[in-house]
Short mmCIF file of C-alpha atoms and ligand atoms in Angstrom, two decimals:
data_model
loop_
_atom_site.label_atom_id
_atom_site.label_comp_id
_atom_site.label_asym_id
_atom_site.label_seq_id
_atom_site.Cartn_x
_atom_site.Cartn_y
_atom_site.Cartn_z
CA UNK W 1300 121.18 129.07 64.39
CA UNK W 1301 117.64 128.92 65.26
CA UNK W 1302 116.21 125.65 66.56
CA UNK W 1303 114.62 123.22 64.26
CA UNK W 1304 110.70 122.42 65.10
CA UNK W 1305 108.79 119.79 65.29
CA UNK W 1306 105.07 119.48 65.15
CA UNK W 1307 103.45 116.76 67.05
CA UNK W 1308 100.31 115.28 66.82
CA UNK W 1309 99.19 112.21 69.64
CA UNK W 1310 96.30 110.24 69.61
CA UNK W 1311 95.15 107.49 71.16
CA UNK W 1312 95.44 106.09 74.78
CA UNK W 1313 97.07 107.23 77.80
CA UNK W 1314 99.68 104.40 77.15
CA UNK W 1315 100.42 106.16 73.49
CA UNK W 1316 100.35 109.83 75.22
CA UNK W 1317 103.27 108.57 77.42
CA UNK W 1318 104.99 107.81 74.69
CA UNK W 1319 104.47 110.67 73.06
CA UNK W 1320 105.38 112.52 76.18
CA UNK W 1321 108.68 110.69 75.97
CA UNK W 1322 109.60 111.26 72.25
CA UNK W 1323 108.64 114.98 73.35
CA UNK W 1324 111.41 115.00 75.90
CA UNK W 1325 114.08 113.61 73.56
CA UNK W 1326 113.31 116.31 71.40
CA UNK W 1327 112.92 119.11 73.60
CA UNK W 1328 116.59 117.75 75.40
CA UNK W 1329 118.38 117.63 72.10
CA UNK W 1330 117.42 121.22 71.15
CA UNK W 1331 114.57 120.81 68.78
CA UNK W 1332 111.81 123.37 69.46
CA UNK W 1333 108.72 121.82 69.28
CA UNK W 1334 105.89 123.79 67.01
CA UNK W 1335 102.11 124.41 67.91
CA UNK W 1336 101.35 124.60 63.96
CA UNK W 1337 101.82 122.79 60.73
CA UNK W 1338 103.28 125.17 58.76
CA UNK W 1339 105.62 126.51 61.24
CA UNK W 1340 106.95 123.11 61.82
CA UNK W 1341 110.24 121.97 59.96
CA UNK W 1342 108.15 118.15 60.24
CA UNK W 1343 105.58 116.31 62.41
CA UNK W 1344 105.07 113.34 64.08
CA UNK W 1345 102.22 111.90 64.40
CA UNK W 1346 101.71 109.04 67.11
CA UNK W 1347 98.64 107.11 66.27
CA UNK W 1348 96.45 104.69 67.48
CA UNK W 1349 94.96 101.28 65.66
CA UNK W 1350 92.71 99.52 68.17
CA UNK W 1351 89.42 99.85 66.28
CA UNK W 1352 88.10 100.65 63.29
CA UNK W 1353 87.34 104.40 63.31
CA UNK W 1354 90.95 105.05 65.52
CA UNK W 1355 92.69 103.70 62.28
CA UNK W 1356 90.57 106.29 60.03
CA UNK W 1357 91.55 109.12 62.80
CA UNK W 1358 94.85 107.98 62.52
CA UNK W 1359 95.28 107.85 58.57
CA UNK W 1360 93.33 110.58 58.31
CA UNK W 1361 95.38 113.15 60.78
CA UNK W 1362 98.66 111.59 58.49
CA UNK W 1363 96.45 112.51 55.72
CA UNK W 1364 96.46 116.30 57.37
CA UNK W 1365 100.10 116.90 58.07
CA UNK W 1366 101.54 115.83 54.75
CA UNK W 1367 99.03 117.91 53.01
CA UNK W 1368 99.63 120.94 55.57
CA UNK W 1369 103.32 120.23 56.05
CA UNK W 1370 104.52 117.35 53.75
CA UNK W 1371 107.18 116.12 56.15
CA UNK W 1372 105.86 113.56 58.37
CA UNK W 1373 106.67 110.76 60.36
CA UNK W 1374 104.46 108.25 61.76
CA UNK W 1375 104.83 106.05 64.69
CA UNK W 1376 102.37 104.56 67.34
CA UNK W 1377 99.98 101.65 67.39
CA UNK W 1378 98.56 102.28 63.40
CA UNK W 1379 102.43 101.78 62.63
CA UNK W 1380 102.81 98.42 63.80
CA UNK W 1381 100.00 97.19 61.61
CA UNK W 1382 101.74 95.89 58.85
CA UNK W 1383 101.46 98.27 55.69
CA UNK W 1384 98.64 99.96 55.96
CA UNK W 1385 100.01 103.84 56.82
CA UNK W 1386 102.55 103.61 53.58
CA UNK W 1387 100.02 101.86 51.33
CA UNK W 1388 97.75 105.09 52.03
CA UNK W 1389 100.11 107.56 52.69
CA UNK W 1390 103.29 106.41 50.52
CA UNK W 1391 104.76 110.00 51.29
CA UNK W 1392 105.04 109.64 55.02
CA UNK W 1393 109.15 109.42 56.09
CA UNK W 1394 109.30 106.79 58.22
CA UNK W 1395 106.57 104.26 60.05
CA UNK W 1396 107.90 102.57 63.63
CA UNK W 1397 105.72 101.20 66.02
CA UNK W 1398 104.23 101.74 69.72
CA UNK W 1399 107.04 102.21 72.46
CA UNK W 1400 109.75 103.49 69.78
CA UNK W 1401 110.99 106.41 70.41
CA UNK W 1402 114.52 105.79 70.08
CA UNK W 1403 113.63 104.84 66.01
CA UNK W 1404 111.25 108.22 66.27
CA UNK W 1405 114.55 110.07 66.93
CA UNK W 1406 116.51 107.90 64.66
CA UNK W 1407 113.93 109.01 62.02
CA UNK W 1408 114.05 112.73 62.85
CA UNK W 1409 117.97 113.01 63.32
CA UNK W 1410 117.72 111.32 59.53
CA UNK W 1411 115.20 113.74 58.39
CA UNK W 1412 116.25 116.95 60.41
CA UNK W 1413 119.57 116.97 61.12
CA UNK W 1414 120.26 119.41 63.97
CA UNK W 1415 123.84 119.95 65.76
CA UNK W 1416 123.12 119.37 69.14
CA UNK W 1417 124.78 122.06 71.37
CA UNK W 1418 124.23 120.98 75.22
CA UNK W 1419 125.31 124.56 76.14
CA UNK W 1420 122.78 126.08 74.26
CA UNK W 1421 119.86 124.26 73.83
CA UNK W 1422 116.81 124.52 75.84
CA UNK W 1423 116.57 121.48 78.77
CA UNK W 1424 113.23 121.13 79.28
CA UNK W 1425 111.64 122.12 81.85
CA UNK W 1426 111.09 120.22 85.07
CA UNK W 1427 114.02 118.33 83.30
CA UNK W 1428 113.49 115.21 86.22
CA UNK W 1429 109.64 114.16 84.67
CA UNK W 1430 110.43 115.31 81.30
CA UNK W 1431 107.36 116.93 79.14
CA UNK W 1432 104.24 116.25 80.12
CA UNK W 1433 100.86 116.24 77.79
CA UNK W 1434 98.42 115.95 80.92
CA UNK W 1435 97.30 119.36 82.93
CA UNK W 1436 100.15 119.89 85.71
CA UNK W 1437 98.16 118.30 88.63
CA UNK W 1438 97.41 114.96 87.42
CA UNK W 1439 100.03 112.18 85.35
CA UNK W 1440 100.04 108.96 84.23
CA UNK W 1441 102.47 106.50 85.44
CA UNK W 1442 103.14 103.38 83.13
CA UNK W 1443 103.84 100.37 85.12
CA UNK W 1444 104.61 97.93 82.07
CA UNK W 1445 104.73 97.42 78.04
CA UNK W 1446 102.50 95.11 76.69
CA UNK W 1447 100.79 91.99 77.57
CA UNK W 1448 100.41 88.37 78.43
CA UNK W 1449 96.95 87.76 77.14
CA UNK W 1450 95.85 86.80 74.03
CA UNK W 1451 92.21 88.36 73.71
CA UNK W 1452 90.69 87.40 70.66
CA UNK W 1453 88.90 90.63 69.73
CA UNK W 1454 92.48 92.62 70.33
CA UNK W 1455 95.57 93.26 68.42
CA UNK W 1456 97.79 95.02 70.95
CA UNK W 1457 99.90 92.07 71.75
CA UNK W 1458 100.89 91.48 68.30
CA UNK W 1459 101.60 95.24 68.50
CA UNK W 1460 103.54 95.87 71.70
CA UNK W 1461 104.32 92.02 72.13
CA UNK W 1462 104.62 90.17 75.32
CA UNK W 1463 104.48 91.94 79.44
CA UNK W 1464 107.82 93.88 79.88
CA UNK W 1465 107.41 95.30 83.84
CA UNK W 1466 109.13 98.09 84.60
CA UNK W 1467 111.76 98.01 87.12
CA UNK W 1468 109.70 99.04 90.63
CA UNK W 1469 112.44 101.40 91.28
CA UNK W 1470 112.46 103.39 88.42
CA UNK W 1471 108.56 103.47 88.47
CA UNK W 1472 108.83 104.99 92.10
CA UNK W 1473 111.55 107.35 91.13
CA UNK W 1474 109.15 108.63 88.67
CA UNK W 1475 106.37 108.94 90.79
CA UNK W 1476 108.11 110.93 93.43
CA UNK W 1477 109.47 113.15 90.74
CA UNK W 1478 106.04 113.73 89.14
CA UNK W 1479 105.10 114.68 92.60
CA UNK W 1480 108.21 116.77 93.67
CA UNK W 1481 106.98 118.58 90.47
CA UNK W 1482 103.57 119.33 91.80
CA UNK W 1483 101.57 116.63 90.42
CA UNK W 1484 98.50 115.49 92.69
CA UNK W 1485 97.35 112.28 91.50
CA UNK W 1486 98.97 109.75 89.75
CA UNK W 1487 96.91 107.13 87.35
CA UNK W 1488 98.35 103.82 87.09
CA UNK W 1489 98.63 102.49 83.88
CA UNK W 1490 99.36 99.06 81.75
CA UNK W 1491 97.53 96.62 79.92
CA UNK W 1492 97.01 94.64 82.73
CA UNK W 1493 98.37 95.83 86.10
CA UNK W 1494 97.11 93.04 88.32
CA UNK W 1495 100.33 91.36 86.10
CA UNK W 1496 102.85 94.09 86.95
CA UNK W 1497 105.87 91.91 87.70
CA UNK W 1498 104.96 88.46 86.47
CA UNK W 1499 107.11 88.52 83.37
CA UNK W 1500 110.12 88.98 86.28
CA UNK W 1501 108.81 86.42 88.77
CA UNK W 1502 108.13 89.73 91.26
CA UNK W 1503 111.71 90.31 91.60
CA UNK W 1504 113.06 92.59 94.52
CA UNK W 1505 114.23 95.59 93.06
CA UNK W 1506 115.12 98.68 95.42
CA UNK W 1507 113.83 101.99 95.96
CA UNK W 1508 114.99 104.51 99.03
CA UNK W 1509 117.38 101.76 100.11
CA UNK W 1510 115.07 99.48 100.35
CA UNK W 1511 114.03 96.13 99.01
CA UNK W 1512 110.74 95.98 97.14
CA UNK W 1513 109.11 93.30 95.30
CA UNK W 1514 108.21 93.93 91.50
CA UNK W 1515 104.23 93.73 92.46
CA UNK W 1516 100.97 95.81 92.31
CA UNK W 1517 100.50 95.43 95.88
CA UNK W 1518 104.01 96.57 96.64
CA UNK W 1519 103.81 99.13 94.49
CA UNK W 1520 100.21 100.53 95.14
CA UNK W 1521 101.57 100.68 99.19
CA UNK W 1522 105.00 102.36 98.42
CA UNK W 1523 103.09 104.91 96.37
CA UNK W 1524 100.62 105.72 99.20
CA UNK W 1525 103.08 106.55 100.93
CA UNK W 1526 104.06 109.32 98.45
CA UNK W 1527 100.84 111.51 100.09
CA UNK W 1528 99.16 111.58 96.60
CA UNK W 1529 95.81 110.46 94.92
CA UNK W 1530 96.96 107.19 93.42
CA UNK W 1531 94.31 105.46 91.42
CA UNK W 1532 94.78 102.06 89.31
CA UNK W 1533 92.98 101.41 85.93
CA UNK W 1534 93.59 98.18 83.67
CA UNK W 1535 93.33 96.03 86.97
CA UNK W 1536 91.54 92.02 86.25
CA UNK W 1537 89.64 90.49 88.94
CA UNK W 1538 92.06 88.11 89.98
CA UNK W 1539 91.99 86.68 93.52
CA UNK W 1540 95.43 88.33 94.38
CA UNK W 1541 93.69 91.92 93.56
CA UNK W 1542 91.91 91.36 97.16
CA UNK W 1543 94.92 92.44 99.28
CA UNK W 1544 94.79 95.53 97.33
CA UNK W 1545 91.53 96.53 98.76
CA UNK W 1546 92.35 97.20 102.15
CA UNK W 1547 94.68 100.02 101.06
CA UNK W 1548 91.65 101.78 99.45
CA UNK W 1549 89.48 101.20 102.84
CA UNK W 1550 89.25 104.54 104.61
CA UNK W 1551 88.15 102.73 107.30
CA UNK W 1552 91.43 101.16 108.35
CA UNK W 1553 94.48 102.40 109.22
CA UNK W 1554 95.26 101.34 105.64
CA UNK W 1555 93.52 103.94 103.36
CA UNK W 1556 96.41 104.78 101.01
CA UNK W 1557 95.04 105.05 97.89
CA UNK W 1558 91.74 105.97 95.98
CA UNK W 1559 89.00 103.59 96.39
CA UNK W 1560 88.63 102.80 92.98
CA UNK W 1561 89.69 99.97 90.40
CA UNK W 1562 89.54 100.26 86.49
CA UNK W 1563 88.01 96.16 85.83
CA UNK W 1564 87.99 95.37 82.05
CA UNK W 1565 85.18 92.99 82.50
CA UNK W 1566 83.76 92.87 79.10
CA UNK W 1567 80.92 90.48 79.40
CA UNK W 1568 78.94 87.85 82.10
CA UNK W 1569 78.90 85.22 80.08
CA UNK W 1570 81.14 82.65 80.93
CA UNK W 1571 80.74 81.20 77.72
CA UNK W 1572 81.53 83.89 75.87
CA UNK W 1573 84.18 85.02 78.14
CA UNK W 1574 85.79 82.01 77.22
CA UNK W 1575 85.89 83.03 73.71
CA UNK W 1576 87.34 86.42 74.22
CA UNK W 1577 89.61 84.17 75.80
CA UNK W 1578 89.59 87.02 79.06
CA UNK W 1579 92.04 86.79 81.48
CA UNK W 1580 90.43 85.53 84.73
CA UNK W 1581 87.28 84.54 82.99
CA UNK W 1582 86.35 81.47 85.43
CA UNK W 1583 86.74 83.44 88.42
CA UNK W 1584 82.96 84.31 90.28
CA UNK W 1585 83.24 88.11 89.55
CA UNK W 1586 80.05 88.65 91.22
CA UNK W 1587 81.18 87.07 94.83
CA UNK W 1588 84.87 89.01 94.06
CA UNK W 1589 82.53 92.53 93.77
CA UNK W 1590 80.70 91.84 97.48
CA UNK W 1591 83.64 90.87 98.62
CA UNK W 1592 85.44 93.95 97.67
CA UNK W 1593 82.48 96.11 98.84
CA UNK W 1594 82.34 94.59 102.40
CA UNK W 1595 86.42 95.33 102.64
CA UNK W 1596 85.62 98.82 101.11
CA UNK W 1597 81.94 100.14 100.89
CA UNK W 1598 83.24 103.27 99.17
CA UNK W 1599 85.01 101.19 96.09
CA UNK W 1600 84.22 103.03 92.96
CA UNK W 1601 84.44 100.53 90.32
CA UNK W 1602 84.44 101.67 86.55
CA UNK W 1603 84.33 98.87 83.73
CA UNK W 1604 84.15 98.41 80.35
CA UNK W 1605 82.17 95.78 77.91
CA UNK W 1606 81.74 94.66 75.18
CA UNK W 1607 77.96 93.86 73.16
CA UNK W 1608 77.27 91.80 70.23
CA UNK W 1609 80.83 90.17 70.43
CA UNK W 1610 80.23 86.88 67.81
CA UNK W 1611 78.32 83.59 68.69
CA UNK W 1612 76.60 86.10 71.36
CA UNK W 1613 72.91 85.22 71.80
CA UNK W 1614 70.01 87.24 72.92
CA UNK W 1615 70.08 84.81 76.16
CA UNK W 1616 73.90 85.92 76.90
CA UNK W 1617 73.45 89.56 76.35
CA UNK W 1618 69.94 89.05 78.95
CA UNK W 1619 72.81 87.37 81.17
CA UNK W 1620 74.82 90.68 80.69
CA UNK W 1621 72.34 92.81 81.66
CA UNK W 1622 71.37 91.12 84.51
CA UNK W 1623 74.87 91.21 85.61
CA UNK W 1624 74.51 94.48 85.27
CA UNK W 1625 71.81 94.78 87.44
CA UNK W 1626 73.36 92.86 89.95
CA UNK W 1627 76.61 94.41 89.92
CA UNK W 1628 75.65 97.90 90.12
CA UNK W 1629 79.06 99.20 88.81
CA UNK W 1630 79.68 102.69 89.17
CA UNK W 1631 80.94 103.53 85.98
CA UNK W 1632 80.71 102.00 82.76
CA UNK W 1633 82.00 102.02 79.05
CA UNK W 1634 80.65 99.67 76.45
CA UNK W 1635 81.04 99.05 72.85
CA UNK W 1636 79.81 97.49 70.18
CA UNK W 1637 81.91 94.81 68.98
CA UNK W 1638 84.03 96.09 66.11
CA UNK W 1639 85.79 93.30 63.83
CA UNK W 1640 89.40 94.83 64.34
CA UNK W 1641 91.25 93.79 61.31
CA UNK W 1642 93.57 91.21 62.11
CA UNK W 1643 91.47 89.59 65.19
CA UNK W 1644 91.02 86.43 66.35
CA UNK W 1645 87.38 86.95 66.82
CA UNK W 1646 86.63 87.37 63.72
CA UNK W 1647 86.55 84.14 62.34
CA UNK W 1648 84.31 83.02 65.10
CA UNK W 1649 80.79 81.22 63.93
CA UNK W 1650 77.71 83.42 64.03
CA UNK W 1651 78.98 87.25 64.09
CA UNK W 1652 76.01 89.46 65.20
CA UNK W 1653 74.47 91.92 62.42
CA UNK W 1654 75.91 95.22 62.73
CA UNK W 1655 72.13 96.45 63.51
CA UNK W 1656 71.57 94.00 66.47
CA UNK W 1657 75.25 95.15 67.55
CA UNK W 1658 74.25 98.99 67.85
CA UNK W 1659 70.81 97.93 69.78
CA UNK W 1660 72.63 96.07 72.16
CA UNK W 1661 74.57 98.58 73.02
CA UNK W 1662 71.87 101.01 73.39
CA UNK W 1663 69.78 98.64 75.60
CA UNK W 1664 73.00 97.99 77.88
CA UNK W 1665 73.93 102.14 77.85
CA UNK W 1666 69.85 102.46 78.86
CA UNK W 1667 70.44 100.19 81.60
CA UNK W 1668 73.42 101.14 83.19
CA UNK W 1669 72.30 105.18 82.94
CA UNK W 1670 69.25 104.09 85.48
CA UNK W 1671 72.03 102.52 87.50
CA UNK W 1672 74.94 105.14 87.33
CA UNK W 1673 71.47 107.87 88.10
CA UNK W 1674 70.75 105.54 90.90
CA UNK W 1675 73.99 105.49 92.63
CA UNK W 1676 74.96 109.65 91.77
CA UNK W 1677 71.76 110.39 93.51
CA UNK W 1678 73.19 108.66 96.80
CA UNK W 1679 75.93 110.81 97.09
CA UNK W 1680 73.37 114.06 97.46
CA UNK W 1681 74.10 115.58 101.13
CA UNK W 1682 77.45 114.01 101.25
CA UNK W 1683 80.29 115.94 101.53
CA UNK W 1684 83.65 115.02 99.14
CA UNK W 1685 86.79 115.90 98.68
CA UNK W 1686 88.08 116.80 95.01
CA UNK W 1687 90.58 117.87 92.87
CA UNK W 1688 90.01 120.98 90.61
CA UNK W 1689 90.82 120.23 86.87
CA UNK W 1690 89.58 124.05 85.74
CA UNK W 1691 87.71 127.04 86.74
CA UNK W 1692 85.28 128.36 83.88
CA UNK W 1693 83.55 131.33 84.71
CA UNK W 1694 82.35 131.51 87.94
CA UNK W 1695 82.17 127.48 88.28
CA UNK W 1696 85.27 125.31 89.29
CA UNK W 1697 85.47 122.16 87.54
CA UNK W 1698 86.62 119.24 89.99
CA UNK W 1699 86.86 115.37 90.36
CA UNK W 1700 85.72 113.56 93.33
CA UNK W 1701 87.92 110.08 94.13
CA UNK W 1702 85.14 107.97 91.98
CA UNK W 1703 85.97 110.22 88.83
CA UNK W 1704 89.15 109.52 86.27
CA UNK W 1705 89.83 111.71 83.88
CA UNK W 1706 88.43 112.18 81.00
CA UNK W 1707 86.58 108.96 81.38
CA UNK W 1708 84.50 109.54 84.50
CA UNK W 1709 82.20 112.19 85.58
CA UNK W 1710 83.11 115.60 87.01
CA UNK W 1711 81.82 117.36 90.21
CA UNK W 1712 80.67 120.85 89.55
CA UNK W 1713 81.37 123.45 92.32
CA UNK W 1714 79.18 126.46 91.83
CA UNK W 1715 78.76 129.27 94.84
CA UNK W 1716 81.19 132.53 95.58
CA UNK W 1717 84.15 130.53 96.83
CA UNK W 1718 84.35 128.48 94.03
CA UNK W 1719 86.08 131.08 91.81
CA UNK W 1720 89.06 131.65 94.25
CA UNK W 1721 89.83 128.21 93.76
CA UNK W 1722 92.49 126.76 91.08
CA UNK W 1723 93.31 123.67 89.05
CA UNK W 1724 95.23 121.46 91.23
CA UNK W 1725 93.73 122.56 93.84
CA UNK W 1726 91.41 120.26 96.74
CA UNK W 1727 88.81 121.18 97.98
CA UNK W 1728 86.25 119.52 100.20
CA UNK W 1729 82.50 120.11 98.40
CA UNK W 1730 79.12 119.04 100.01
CA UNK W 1731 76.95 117.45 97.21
CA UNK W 1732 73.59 119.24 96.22
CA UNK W 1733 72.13 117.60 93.14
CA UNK W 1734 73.46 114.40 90.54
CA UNK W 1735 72.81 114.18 87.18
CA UNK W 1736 72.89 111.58 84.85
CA UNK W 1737 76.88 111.42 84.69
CA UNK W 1738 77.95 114.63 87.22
CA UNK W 1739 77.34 115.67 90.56
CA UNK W 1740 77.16 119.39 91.61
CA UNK W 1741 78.22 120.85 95.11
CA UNK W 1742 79.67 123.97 96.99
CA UNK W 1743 82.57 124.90 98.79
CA UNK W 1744 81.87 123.58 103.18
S1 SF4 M 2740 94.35 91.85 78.36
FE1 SF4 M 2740 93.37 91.30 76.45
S2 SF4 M 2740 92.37 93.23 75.79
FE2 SF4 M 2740 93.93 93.77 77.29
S3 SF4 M 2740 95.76 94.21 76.06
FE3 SF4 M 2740 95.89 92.08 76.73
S4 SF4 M 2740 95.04 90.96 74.99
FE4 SF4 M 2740 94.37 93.07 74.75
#
């Protein structure tokens, strides 16, 4: 009998495409095939995301796609866990679960297409150790945890994925060294706040290679150094503990295990209006934690993200943010324009800011930051990097350097004969020749 297939649709964050990587596995290890198109599919899942605004319309709208293209669907992800919203629009949809379900995902499917599992006939996946993977082959994210301590008031994802579950270090490291038996180059730590990895289990010592290992970032940003791969952390606050992480990112010392970079949610300056997003770490001197990092590690790529127009903000606190800014000189930044997420605590805050003065606060912060992201590309000119190729179009190889995440970041552009011998996954070590606005551009040394 031919295997039934499944469609699959992800959205959302690199947390939700790890899930979806797993619910892929389970499917692919019980036989289901899984289909590249709607109407060859026997049903679909879509995983979705809910954080703001437009990612719910995305969400309800790709639903909106499937049943219409296929008519069997079933729903799980972020937009799931938000109370009825998915079968109040779509009351067709099979079955709604949450984030982090895929146990009820297969529950659903095994419900909705039966299939006789045959373990001497059905297709293991492949590289059956890391189970299916959604990123390119080279590069993986590694979740450290589920969910999260804090209790920001402009975000729903603890009342969505509930409170900081850590994952036990061993399996984490098992993982990793599987993702990298399998070829993977660089890992990406992720969570919803990995400076907490561990807390929820008072840093327990778990074990990994026979050894004992406590159930902490440090810990576990050393033990994966030692795996010989790019490791770089995102989702990290600036909490005093994050300092002894610093010194593995040094290249200076004998240290130098992973990338020198750090993912910092700041959001705002503020400290008054950090204290109403109710931020995790918001009375620590983020400035003085910055230098500090920098003189342990000049080459620290930091990459944030922030927030403008949150409620009660004045046009003194978003001057304050910009001369953070300024000061700061982050690398790489994100920012949005606060979005009332439906069921957020910010939103019955005094004195929301007019959707207008929202938008042109984040245009004067984006105008900033470009002169300061400009500023800081153009240093790297004459500087020779090495990177990691992501693809090769045409004649050009497109690579990150250590200060670029996926997707997120910038890329470094490698133009010149040798670049076209050269493949994804591949390093390579690139002198810089020119810097845009967001990319640099180099050739082969
Ligand atoms: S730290 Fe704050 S923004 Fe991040 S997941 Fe937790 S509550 Fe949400």
């Amino acid at each position: 009998m031919p295997a039934k297939k499944v469609g699959f649709v992800s959205l959302g964050c690199p947390k939700a495409l790890v899930d979806s990587e797993r619910i892929l596995t389970q499917l692919r290890a019980e036989g289901y095939a899984i289909s590249p198109s709607y109407n060859d599919a026997d049903l679909v899942v879509v995983n979705t995301c809910g954080f703001i605004d437009s990612a719910v319309e995305e969400s309800l709208d790709a639903i909106g796609e499937a049943l219409a293209e296929n008519g069997k669907v079933i729903v799980t992800g972020c937009l799931g866990a938000k109370g009825d919203i998915v079968k109040q629009t779509h009351p067709k949809v099979l079955a709604v679960t949450g984030p982090h379900s895929a146990d009820e995902v297969m529950k659903a499917v095994h419900k909705h297409l039966p299939h006789k599992h045959n373990p001497h006939v059905d297709l293991v996946p492949p590289q059956r150790d890391i189970g299916i993977k959604l990123t390119p082959k080279h590069y993986a994210y590694l979740k450290i945890a589920e969910g999260c301590n804090h209790r920001c008031t402009f975000c729903i994802i603890p009342s969505m994925r509930g409170d900081l579950v850590s994952r036990p270090i061993g399996d984490v490291m098992q993982e990793a060294q599987n993702l990298v038996k399998a070829g993977v180059k660089e890992l990406l730590v992720i969570s919803q706040d990995t400076s907490a990895y561990g807390v929820d289990v008072k840093y327990r010592t778990g074990f990994w290679g026979g050894r004992p290992i406590r159930t902490r970032m440090l810990e576990l940003a050393r033990a994966l150094g030692d795996l010989g791969v790019w490791i770089r952390l995102h989702y990290v606050y600036p909490y005093p503990h994050v300092d002894e992480v610093i010194p593995l990112m040094a290249q200076n010392t004998t240290e130098g295990k992973i990338l020198p970079y750090l993912d910092v949610p700041f959001q705002h300056a503020s400290p008054r209006i950090l204290k109403l997003m109710k931020r995790p770490a918001n009375a620590e001197n983020t400035l003085a934690r910055i230098k500090a990092w920098r003189a342990i590690c000049p080459e620290l790529t930091i990459r944030s993200t922030f927030i403008a127009g949150f409620p009660g903000e004045t046009e003194a606190e978003f001057q304050q943010l910009l001369d953070f800014l300024e000061e700061a000189q982050l690398d790489r930044v994100g920012c949005f324009a606060y979005s009332p997420v439906e069921g957020a605590a910010a939103n019955a805050l005094p004195n929301p800011v007019p959707e207008d003065v929202r938008e042109e606060r984040r245009a004067r912060f984006m105008q900033t930051q470009e002169k300061i992201s400009k500023a800081r590309l153009k240093q790297k000119v004459g500087k020779t990097l090495t990177v990691l190729v992501d693809s090769i179009d045409n004649d050009k190889a497109v690579a990150r350097s250590a200060a670029d995440a996926p997707e997120i970041d910038g890329t470094v552009i490698i133009t010149g004969s040798a670049a076209a011998k050269l493949k994804p996954g591949d390093f390579a070590t690139v002198k810089i020749t020119r810097a845009g606005a967001h990319d640099l551009h180099g050739i082969i040394v």
